[in-house]
CSV table of C-alpha atoms and ligand atoms in Angstrom, one decimal:
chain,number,residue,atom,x,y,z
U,1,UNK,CA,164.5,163.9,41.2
U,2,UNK,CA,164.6,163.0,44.8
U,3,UNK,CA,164.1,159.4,45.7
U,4,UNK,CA,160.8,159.7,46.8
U,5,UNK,CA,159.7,157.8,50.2
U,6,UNK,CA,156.3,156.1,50.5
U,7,UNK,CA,154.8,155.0,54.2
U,8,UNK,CA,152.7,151.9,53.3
U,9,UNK,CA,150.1,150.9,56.0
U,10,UNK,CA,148.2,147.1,56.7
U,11,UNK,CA,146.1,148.0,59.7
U,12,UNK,CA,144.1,145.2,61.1
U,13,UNK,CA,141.4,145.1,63.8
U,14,UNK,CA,144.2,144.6,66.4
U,15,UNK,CA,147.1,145.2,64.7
U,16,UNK,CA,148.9,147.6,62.4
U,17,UNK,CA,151.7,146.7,60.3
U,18,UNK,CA,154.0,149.2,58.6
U,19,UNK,CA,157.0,150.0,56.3
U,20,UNK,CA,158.8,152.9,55.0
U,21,UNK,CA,159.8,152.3,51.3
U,22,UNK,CA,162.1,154.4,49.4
U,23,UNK,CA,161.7,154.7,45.7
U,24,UNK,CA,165.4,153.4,45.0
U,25,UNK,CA,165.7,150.7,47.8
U,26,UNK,CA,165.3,147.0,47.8
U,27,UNK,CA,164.8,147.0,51.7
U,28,UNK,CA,162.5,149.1,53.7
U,29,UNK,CA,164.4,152.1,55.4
U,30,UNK,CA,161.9,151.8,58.8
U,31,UNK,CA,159.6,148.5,59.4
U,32,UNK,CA,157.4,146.9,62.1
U,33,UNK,CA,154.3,145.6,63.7
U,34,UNK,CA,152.0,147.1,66.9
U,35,UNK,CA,149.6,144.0,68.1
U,36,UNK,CA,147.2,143.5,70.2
U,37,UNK,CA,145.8,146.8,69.9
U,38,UNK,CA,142.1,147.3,71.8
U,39,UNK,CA,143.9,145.5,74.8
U,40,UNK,CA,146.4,147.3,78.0
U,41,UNK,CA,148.9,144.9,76.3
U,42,UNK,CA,149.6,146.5,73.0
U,43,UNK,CA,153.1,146.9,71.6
U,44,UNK,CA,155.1,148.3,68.9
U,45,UNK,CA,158.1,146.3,67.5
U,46,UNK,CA,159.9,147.7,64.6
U,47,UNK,CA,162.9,147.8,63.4
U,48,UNK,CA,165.5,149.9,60.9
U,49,UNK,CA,169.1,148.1,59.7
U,50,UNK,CA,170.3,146.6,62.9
U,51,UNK,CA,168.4,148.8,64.9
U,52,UNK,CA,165.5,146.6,67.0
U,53,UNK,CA,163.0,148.4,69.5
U,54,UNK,CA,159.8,148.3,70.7
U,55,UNK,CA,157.8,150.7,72.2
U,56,UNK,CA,154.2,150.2,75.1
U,57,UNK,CA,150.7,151.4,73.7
U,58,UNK,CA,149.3,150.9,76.7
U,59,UNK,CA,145.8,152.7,75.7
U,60,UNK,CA,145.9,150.1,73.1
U,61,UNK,CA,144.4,153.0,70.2
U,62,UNK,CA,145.1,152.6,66.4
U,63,UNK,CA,145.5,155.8,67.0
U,64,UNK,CA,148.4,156.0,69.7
U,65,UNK,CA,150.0,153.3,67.9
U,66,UNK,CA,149.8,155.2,64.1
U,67,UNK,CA,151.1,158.9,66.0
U,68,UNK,CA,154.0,156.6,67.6
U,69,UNK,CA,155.3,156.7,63.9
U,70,UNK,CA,155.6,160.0,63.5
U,71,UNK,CA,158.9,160.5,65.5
U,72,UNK,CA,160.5,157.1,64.0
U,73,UNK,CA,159.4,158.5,60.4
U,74,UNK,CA,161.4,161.9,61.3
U,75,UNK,CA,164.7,159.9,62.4
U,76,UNK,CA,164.8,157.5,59.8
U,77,UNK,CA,163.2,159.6,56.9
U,78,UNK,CA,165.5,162.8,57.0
U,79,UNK,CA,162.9,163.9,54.3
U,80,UNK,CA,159.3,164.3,53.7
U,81,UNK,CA,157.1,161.5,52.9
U,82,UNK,CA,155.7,161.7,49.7
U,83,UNK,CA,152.5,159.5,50.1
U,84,UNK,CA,151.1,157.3,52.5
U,85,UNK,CA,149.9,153.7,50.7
U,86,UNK,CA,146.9,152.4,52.3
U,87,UNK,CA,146.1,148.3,51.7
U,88,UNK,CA,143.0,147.4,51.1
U,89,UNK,CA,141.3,144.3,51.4
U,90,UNK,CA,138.2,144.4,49.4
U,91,UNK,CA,137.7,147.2,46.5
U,92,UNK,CA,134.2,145.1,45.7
U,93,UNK,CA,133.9,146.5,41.8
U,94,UNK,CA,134.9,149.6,42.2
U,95,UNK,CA,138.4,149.7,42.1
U,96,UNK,CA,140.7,148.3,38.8
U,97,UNK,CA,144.0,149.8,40.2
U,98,UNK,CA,145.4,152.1,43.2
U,99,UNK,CA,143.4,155.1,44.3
U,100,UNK,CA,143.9,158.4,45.8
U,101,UNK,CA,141.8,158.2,48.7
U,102,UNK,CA,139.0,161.0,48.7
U,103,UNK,CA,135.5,160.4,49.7
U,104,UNK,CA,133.8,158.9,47.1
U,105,UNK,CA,136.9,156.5,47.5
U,106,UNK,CA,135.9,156.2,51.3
U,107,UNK,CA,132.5,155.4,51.1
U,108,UNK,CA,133.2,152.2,47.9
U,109,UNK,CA,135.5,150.7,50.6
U,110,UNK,CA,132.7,151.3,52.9
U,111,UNK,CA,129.8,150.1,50.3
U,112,UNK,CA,132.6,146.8,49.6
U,113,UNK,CA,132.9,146.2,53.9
U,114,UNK,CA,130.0,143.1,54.1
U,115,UNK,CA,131.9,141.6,51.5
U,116,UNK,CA,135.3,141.5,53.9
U,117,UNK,CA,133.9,142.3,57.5
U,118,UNK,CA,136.9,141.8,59.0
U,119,UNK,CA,138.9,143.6,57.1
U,120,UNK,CA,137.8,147.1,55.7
U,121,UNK,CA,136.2,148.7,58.5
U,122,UNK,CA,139.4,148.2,60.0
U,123,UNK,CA,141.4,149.7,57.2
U,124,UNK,CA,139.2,152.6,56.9
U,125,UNK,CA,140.3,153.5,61.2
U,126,UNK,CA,143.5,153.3,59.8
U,127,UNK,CA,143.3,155.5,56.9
U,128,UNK,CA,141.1,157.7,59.0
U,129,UNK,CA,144.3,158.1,62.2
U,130,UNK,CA,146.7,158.0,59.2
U,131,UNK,CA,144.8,161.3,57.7
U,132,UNK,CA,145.0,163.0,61.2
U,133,UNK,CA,148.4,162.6,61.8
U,134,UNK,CA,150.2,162.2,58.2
U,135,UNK,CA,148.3,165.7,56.8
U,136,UNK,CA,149.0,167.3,53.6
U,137,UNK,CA,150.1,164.4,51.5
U,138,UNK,CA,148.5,161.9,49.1
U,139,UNK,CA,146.9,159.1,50.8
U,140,UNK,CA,146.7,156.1,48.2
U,141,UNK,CA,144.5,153.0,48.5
U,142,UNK,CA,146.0,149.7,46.7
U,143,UNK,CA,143.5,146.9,46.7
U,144,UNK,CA,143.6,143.4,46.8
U,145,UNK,CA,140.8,142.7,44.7
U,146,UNK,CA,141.9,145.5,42.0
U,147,UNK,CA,144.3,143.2,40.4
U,148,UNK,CA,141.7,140.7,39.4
U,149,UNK,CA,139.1,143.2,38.2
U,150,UNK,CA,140.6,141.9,34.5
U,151,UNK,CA,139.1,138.6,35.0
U,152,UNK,CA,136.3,137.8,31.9
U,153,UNK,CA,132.7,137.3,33.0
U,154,UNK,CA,133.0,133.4,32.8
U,155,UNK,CA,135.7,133.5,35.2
U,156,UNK,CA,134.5,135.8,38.2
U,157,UNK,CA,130.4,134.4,37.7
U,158,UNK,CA,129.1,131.5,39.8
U,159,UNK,CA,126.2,129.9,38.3
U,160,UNK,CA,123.6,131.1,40.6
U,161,UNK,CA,120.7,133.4,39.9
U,162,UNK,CA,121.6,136.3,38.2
U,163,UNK,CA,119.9,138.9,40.9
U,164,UNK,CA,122.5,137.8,43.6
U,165,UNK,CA,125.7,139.1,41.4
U,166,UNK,CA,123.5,142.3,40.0
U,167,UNK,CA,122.0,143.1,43.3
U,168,UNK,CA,124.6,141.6,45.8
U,169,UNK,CA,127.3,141.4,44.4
U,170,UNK,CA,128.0,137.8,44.6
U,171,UNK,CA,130.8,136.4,42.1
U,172,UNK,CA,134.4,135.6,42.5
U,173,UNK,CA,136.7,138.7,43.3
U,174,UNK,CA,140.1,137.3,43.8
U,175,UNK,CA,142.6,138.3,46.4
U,176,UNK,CA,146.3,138.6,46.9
U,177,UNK,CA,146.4,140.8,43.8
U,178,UNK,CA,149.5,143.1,45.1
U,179,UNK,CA,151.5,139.6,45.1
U,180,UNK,CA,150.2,137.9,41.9
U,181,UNK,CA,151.0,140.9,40.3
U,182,UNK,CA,154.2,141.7,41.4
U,183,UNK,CA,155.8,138.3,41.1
U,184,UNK,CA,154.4,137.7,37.7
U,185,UNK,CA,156.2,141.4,36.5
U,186,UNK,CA,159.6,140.1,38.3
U,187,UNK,CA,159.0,137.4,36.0
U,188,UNK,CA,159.5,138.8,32.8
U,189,UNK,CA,162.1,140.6,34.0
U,190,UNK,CA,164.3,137.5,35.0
U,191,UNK,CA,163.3,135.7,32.1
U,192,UNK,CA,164.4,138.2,29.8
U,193,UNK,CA,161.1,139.3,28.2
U,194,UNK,CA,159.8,142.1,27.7
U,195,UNK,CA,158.5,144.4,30.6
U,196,UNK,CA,155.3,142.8,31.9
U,197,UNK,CA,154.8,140.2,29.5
U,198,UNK,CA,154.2,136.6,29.5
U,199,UNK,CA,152.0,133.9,30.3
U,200,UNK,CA,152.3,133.1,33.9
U,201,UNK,CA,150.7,130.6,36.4
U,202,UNK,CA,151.4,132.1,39.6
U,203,UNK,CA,151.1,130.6,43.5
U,204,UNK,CA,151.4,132.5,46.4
U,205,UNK,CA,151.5,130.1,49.3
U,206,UNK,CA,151.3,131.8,52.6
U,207,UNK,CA,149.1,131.7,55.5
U,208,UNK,CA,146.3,132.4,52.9
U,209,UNK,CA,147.0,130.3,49.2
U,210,UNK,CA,145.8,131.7,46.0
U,211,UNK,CA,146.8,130.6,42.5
U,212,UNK,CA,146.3,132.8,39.5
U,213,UNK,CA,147.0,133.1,35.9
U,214,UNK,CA,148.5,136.1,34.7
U,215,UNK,CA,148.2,137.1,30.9
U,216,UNK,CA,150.5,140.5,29.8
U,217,UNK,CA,150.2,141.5,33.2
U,218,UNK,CA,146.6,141.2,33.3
U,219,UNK,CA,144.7,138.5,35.7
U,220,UNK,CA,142.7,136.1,33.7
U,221,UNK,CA,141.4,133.7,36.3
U,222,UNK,CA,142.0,133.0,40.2
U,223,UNK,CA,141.4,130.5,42.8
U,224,UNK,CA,139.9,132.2,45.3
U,225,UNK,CA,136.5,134.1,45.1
U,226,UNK,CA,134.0,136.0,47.0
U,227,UNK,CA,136.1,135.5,49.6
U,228,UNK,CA,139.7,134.2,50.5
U,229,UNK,CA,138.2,130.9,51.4
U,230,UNK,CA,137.8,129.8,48.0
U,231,UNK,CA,140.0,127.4,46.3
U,232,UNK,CA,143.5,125.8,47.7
U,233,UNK,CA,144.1,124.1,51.0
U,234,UNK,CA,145.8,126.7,53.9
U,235,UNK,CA,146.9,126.8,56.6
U,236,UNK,CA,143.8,127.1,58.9
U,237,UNK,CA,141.1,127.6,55.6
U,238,UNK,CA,139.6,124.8,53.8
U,239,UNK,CA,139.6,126.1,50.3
U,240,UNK,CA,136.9,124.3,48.1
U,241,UNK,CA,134.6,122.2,49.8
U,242,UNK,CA,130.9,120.9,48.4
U,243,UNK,CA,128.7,123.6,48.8
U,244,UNK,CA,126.2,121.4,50.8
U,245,UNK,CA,128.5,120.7,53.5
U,246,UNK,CA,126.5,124.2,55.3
U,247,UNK,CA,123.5,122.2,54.8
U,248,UNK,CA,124.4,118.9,55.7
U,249,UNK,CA,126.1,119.5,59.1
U,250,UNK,CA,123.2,121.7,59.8
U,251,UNK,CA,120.7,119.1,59.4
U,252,UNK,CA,123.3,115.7,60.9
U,253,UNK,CA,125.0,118.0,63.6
U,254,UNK,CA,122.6,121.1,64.6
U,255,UNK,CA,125.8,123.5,63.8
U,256,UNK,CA,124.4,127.3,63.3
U,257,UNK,CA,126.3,129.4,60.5
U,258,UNK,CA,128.7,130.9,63.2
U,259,UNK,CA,130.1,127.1,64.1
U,260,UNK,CA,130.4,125.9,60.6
U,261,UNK,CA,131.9,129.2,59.8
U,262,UNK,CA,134.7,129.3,62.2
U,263,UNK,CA,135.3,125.7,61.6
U,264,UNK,CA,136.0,126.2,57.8
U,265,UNK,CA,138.2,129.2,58.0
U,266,UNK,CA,140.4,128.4,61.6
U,267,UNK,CA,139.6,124.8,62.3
U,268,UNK,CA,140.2,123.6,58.6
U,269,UNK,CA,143.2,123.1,55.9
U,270,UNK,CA,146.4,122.2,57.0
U,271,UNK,CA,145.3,122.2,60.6
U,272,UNK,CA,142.3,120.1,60.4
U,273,UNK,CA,144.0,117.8,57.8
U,274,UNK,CA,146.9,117.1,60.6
U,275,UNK,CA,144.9,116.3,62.8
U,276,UNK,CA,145.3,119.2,65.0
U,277,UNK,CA,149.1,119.1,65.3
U,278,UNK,CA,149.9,122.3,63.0
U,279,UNK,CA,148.6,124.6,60.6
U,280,UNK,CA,152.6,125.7,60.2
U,281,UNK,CA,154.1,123.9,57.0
U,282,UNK,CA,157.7,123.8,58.6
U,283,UNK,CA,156.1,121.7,61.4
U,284,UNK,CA,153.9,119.0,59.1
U,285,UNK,CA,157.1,119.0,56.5
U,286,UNK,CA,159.0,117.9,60.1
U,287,UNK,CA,156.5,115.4,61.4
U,288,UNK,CA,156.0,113.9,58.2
U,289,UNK,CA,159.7,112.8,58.2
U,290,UNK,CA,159.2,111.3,61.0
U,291,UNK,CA,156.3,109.2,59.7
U,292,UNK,CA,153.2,111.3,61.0
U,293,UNK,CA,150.4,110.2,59.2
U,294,UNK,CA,148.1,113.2,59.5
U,295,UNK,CA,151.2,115.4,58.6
U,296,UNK,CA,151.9,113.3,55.7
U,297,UNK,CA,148.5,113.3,54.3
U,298,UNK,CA,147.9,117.1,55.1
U,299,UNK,CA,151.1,118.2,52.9
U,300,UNK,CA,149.5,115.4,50.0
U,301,UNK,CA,146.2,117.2,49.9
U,302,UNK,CA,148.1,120.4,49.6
U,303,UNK,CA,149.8,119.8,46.6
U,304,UNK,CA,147.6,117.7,45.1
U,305,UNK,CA,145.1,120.7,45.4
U,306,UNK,CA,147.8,123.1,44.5
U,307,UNK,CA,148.6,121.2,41.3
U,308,UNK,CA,144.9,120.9,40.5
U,309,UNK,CA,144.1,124.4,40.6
U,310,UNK,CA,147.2,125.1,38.4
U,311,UNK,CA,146.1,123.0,35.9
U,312,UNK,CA,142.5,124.0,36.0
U,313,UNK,CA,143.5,127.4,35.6
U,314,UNK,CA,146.1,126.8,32.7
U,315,UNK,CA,142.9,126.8,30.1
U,316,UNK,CA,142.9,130.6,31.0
U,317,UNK,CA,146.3,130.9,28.8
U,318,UNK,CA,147.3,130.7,25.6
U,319,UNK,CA,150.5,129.4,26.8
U,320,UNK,CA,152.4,128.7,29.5
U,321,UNK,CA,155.9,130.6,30.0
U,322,UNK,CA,155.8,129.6,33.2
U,323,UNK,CA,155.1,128.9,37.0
U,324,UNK,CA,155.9,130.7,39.5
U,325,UNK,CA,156.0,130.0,43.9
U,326,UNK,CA,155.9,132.8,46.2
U,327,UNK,CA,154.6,133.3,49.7
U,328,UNK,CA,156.8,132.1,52.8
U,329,UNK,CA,155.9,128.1,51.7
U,330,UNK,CA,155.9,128.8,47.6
U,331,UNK,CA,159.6,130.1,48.6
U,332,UNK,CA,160.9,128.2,51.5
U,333,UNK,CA,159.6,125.0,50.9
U,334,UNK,CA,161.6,122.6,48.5
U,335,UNK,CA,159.5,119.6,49.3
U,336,UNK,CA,156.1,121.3,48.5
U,337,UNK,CA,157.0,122.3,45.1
U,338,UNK,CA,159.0,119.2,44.0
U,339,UNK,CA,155.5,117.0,45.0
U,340,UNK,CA,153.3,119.3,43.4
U,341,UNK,CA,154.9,119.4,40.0
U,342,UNK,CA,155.5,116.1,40.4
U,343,UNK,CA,151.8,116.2,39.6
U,344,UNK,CA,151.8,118.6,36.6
U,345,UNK,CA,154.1,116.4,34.4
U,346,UNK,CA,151.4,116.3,31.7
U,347,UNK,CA,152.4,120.0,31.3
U,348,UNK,CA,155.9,119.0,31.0
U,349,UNK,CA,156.9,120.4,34.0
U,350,UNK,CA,159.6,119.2,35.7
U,351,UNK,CA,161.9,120.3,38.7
U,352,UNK,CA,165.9,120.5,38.9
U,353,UNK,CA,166.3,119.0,42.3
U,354,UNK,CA,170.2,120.9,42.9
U,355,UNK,CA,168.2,124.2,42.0
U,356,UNK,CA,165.1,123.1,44.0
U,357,UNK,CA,167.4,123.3,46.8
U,358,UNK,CA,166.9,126.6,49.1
U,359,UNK,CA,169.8,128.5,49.0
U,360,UNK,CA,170.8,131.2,51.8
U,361,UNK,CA,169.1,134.6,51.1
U,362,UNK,CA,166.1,132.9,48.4
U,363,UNK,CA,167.3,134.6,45.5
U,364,UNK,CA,164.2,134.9,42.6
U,365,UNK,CA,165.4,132.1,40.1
U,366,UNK,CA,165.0,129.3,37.8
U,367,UNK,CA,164.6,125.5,39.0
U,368,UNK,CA,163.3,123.5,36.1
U,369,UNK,CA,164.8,121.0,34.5
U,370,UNK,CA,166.0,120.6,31.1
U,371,UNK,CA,163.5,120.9,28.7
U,372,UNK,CA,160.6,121.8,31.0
U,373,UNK,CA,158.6,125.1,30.8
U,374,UNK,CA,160.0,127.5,33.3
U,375,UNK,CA,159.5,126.7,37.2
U,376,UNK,CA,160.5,130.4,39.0
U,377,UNK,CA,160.9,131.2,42.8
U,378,UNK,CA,160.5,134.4,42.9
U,379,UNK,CA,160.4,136.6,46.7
U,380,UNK,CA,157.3,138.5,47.0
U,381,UNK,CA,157.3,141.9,48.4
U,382,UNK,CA,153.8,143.8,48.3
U,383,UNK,CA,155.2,146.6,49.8
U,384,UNK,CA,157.2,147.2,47.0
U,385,UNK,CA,154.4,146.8,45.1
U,386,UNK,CA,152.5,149.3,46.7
U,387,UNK,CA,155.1,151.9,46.9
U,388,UNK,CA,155.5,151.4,43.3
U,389,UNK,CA,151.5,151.8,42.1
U,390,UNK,CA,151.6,154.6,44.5
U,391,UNK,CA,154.3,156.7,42.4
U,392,UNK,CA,153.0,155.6,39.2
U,393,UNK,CA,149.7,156.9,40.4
U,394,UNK,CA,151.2,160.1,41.5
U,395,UNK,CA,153.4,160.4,38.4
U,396,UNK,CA,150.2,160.2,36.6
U,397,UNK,CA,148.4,162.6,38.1
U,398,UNK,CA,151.2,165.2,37.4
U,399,UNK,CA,151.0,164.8,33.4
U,400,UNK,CA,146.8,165.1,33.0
U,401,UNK,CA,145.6,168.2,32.8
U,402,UNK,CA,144.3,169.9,35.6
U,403,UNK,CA,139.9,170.2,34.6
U,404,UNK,CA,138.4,172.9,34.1
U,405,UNK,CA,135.5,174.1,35.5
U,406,UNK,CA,132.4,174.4,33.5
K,1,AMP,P1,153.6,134.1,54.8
K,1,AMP,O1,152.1,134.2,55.2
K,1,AMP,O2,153.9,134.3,53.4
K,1,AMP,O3,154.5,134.8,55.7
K,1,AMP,O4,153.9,132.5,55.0
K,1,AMP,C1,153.8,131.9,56.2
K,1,AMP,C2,153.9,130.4,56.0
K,1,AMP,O5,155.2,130.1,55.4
K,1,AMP,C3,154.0,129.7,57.4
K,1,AMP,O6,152.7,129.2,57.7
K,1,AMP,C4,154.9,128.6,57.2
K,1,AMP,O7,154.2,127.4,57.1
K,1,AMP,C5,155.5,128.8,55.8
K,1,AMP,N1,157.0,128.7,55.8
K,1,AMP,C6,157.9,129.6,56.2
K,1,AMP,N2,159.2,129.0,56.1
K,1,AMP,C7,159.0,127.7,55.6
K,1,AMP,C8,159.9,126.7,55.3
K,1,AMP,N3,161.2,126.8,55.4
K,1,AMP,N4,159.4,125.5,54.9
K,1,AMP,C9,158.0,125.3,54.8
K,1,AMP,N5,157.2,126.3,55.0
K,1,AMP,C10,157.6,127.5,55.5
């Protein structure tokens, strides 16, 4: 069989991040970023082995920006694409796994777009220019939600009255599903059992934080919910704070929905708790060495939060086999995982401080010590991810039967 190659698309209101997977390779063969699309300014960096480029979209369109692929595709491919993988913010219900994208697929992202407004009306532009200029082969949607569509009933209600989840679809959804998910398969893999299998807490610790606990490879429980402001402390976003806080700095302050909104998801977290010096953890891990307070407390509240939410969602599992970090601060970040174990002892956990070490490259590996449960770094790479559920989906579709007409 030939090693099949899968285009996997983010597009953003302004931006439109891509890479071109091959089934067999750890690396993408093709990747890159155009930003600040809608504006004169908008450019395309990308990049493929050693080669670095960038090219103008000076009208600024998705769609200039997704045709500029086309020729890049052609000199790095040297062979058909096989499907294009679509992400997805918000699959609402609808969606337990990847999708090939039709039009009852279209309008359920539509139908699941005032649960993510910023997010799925500008992934369906993108699938729409991606349809236009990649014709005549699978287009797949892979959803972050999707993942988390396992959780039982008394982890995805909130205690409010019933007609708001039946009607509206209010209760807990769960995000960074692609992640979660991958990280907690590598997992089993480097600890030997078998393929998907294992009690996992996971934390992916990026920009955006979510914890998770991952049961045979199916999501149990999550910390965020309706929307990615639920749960852990991040960079910009608060995570959990008391749900009369709207009300209260309504009534005290005067702030309208759009203030208190914008402060809670790019005035809060890591930012807010620093006070305004970063919302970048290699900055606050800096500054608290040198004795900033607001730095100090800000990484504190992090892992304190961190290690909270891992506990809390440790009831979801029969057992723990063990915890995992991913996301550019679960991996990179020594200090942050040392003080938030340092909070789980009553698990057992504990952390091998030579093995806590980063080493050149980040290699997925173990870094508990002695008798602990396991403690695993373990990269992420949702693209991977993607490429992978795209096949599978594919691959699928090839053994069922072809229905018949009535
Ligand atoms: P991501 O969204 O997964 O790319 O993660 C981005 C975040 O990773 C940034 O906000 C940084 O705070 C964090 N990060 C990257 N490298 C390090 C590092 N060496 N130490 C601490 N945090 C890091």
């Amino acid at each position: 069989m030939t090693d099949r190659l899968v285009l996997v698309i983010n597009c953003g209101s302004s931006s439109l991040k891509f890479a071109l997977r091959s089934e067999s390779e750890q690396k993408p063969l093709l990747s890159g970023l155009a930003e600040r699309l809608g504006t004169a300014d908008g450019v395309m960096n990308w990049k493929a082995g050693d080669i670095r480029e960038h090219v103008a979209i000076t009208d600024g369109k998705h769609s200039t920006a997704m045709a500029s692929l086309l020729p890049l595709i052609e000199r790095f491919a040297h062979r058909p694409l096989t499907a294009v993988g679509h992400r997805v913010v918000h699959g609402g219900e609808h969606f337990t796994g990847a999708s090939l994208i039709d039009d009852e697929v279209l309008a359920a992202i539509e139908d699941s777009a005032p649960l993510a407004p910023l997010h799925n009306p500008a992934q369906l532009t993108g699938i729409s220019e991606a349809r236009q200029v990649f014709t005549d082969i699978p287009h797949i949607a892979i959803f972050d939600t999707a993942f988390h569509q396992s959780m039982p009933p008394h982890a995805y209600r909130y205690a409010l009255p019933e007609a708001l989840y039946s009607q509206h679809g209010v209760r807990r959804y769960g995000f960074h599903g692609t992640s979660h998910r991958f990280v907690s398969t590598q997992a089993s893999l480097l600890m030997g059992l078998e393929p998907g299998h294992g009690a996992w807490l996971t934390a992916h610790l990026g920009n955006g934080c979510s914890t998770c606990a991952v049961l045979d490879g199916k999501s149990l429980d999550t910390s965020m919910g309706m929307t990615p402001l639920e749960g852990l402390v991040m960079g910009t976003r608060s995570g959990d704070v008391d749900p009369n806080l709207h009300s209260h700095l309504a009534r005290t302050l005067g702030w309208d929905l759009e203030r208190i909104d914008n402060m809670l998801n790019r005035e809060s977290g890591l930012l807010g708790l620093s006070e305004g010096l970063s919302n970048d953890m290699r900055t606050l891990v800096a500054a608290r060495a040198e004795g900033h307070a607001g730095a100090s407390l800000a990484v504190e509240v992090f892992c304190y939060r961190l290690a909270r939410s891992l506990a809390g969602l440790a009831v979801a599992l029969p057992r723990i086999d063990g915890v995992i970090f991913t996301g550019g601060i679960g991996e990179n970040s020594p200090l942050v995982r040392e003080l938030t174990v340092r909070h789980l002892a009553l698990f057992g956990l504990a952390i091998d401080p030579a093995a806590n070490a980063t080493p050149p490259g980040n290699p997925a590996r173990q870094i508990q010590a002695g008798n602990s449960p396991a403690i695993l770094v373990i990269p992420t790479d949702e693209e991977r991810q993607i490429t992978e559920e795209c096949l599978a989906l594919l691959d699928l579709a090839a053994t069922q039967p072809v229905e018949q007409e009535a």
